Amino acid sequence: MTNARNHRINGDRLWDSLMEMAKIGPGIAGGNNRQTLTDFDAQGRALFQRWCEAEGLTMAVDKMGTMFMRREGTDPSLPPVCIGSHLDTQPTGGKYDGILGVLAGLEVVRSLNELGLKTRHPIEVINWTNEEGARFAPAMMASGVFAGMQSLEQAYATADRDGKTVESELKRIGWMGEEKVGDRPMKAFFELHIEQGPILETEGVDIGIVTHGQGLIWLEITLTGKESHTGTTPMPMRRNAGLGMARVTELVEQVALSHAPNAVGAIGHAEVYPCSRNIIPGRTVFTCDLRSPDLAILEDMEAKVIAGATEIAKTIGLEIETKRVGGFDPVTFDETCVGQLRAAAERLGYSHKNLVSGAGHDACWVNRVVPTAMVMCPCVDGLSHNEAEEIHPEWARAGTDVLFHAVLESAEVMS
Ligand code: HGY
Ligand code: MN
Ligand code: MN
C-alpha cells in the first residue's frame, strides 16, 4: 500500500453532486420520481455523462443502456475495477438509494484526478439500467441480463402498465447501446449503498461491511372472481377477488412472522379490476415480496403462500394463478473484496460491522460473474423507498472514503 493511506475524497463536492442530481425528476414530497427509461432518467444520465466526460472518462453503453464510464490505467490490457449502482428511483423514492453509489464512483475518479494518482488497472464507474424494477419487473434487470439471469429478449419484451416495452423506451430516450450485454471483463465490482435499514444508525456505527445479501422471491398472484353490483349481489353469492387479496395479504404477514427473525414479507404492488366504487372486484393482480437470508426458509415461505392462497381462493370461489416474476438466491460476497473494504475502514479509523443486506442490489447479480462486495452507510431512521429518505453528509463521505481505499488497493494505485 503506498502512502495513499492519507488520501480522502472531497465530501463537499460529492454532496453538491448528490443535490444537483436530486433536482432531476423531483418527487411530490422532497424526494425523487426518476423512474427508469423516462425522460427524467434520460436527463439524469446526460448529467452523469457530462460530469464523467469532464473528468476525461470515455463512455460505453450496452444494449440494456447500462453506462460504463472508463478511466484508463497504466496497463489497459488489465480488467477494470468497477464501481457502481443505479440512478433510477422508485416512484416515491429518495435522493440517495442507488444515486450515492454511482456518484461516489464519480467522486473516486475526481479524487484520483485531483491527487494525480494513477492505477495499474483501469477503473469504470457504472450506472445499471432499471435496478428498482418498479416500472418494469424484475428489479436489478440490466445487471441480471449482464449476469445471464434473464435474456435480453425477455428484458426487451417487458412492458409497463401502459404497455410500453423496455426496448421501445430505451430507443425512445436514445440510450440503447451497441455493446452486447455481459461482454465486459471486470476484475472486481464494488457498490456503496445506503443501508435502507436501522442497524448502523441505531448502533452508532459508521460503516456496514456487507458479507451477504438475503434472497428474494417476487410471487405474482392473479385471483379471478366475478364482477357484480356491490349493492344488489347477496353476500353468499359473491366471488370477491378483493376479499381474496386481503386474506392473502394477512397470510403473507403470518408466514413471514412464523419464520421470525430471519424472514420478511409484504405485498407492495396491487391492482384491482375494474376498480370502481360500486363493483365487486372481479380480478386482482398483486406481488408477494418474500425475503430471507436462508434459502430453505425462502422456499418454505413461497410454498406456504401458494398453498394458503389456493385454499383461500377455493373458499371464496376464485380462480388462482401464481408465477414468479423476480427473485434471486441468498448471496455470499467475495471474501477478497469484502476484506479490502474492511481493511480500508480499519485503516481510515471508521467503526464498522458486518451486515446482511436486506435489499436487493445490482451487486447481488454481478457477484455471480465477478468478484463483488458492498459497503453501506447509515440512513436516517433506516427509512428508504420513501421520499423522506435522508443521510448525513459525513456518512456519505465515510462510505466513499472506504470505497476509495478499497479501489486504490484493488486497482493497484501507483505511488
Ligand atoms: O427490491 C429491492 O430490494 C431493491 O431496492 N430493488
Ligand atoms: Mn438501490
Ligand atoms: Mn431501491
mmCIF file of C-alpha atoms and ligand atoms in Angstrom, residues 86 90 97 131-132 193 196 384-385, ligand 3:
data_model
loop_
_atom_site.group_PDB
_atom_site.id
_atom_site.type_symbol
_atom_site.label_atom_id
_atom_site.label_comp_id
_atom_site.label_asym_id
_atom_site.label_seq_id
_atom_site.Cartn_x
_atom_site.Cartn_y
_atom_site.Cartn_z
ATOM 1 C CA HIS A 86 -28.172 2.898 -10.191
ATOM 2 C CA GLN A 90 -38.796 4.410 -7.111
ATOM 3 C CA ASP A 97 -30.843 4.965 -2.936
ATOM 4 C CA GLU A 131 -32.335 -1.535 -10.701
ATOM 5 C CA GLU A 132 -35.624 -0.682 -8.977
ATOM 6 C CA HIS A 193 -25.313 1.867 -0.872
ATOM 7 C CA GLN A 196 -32.083 1.128 3.946
ATOM 8 C CA SER A 384 -35.856 4.190 2.299
ATOM 9 C CA HIS A 385 -38.249 3.775 -0.642
HETATM 10 MN MN MN B 3 -34.336 0.810 -4.124
#
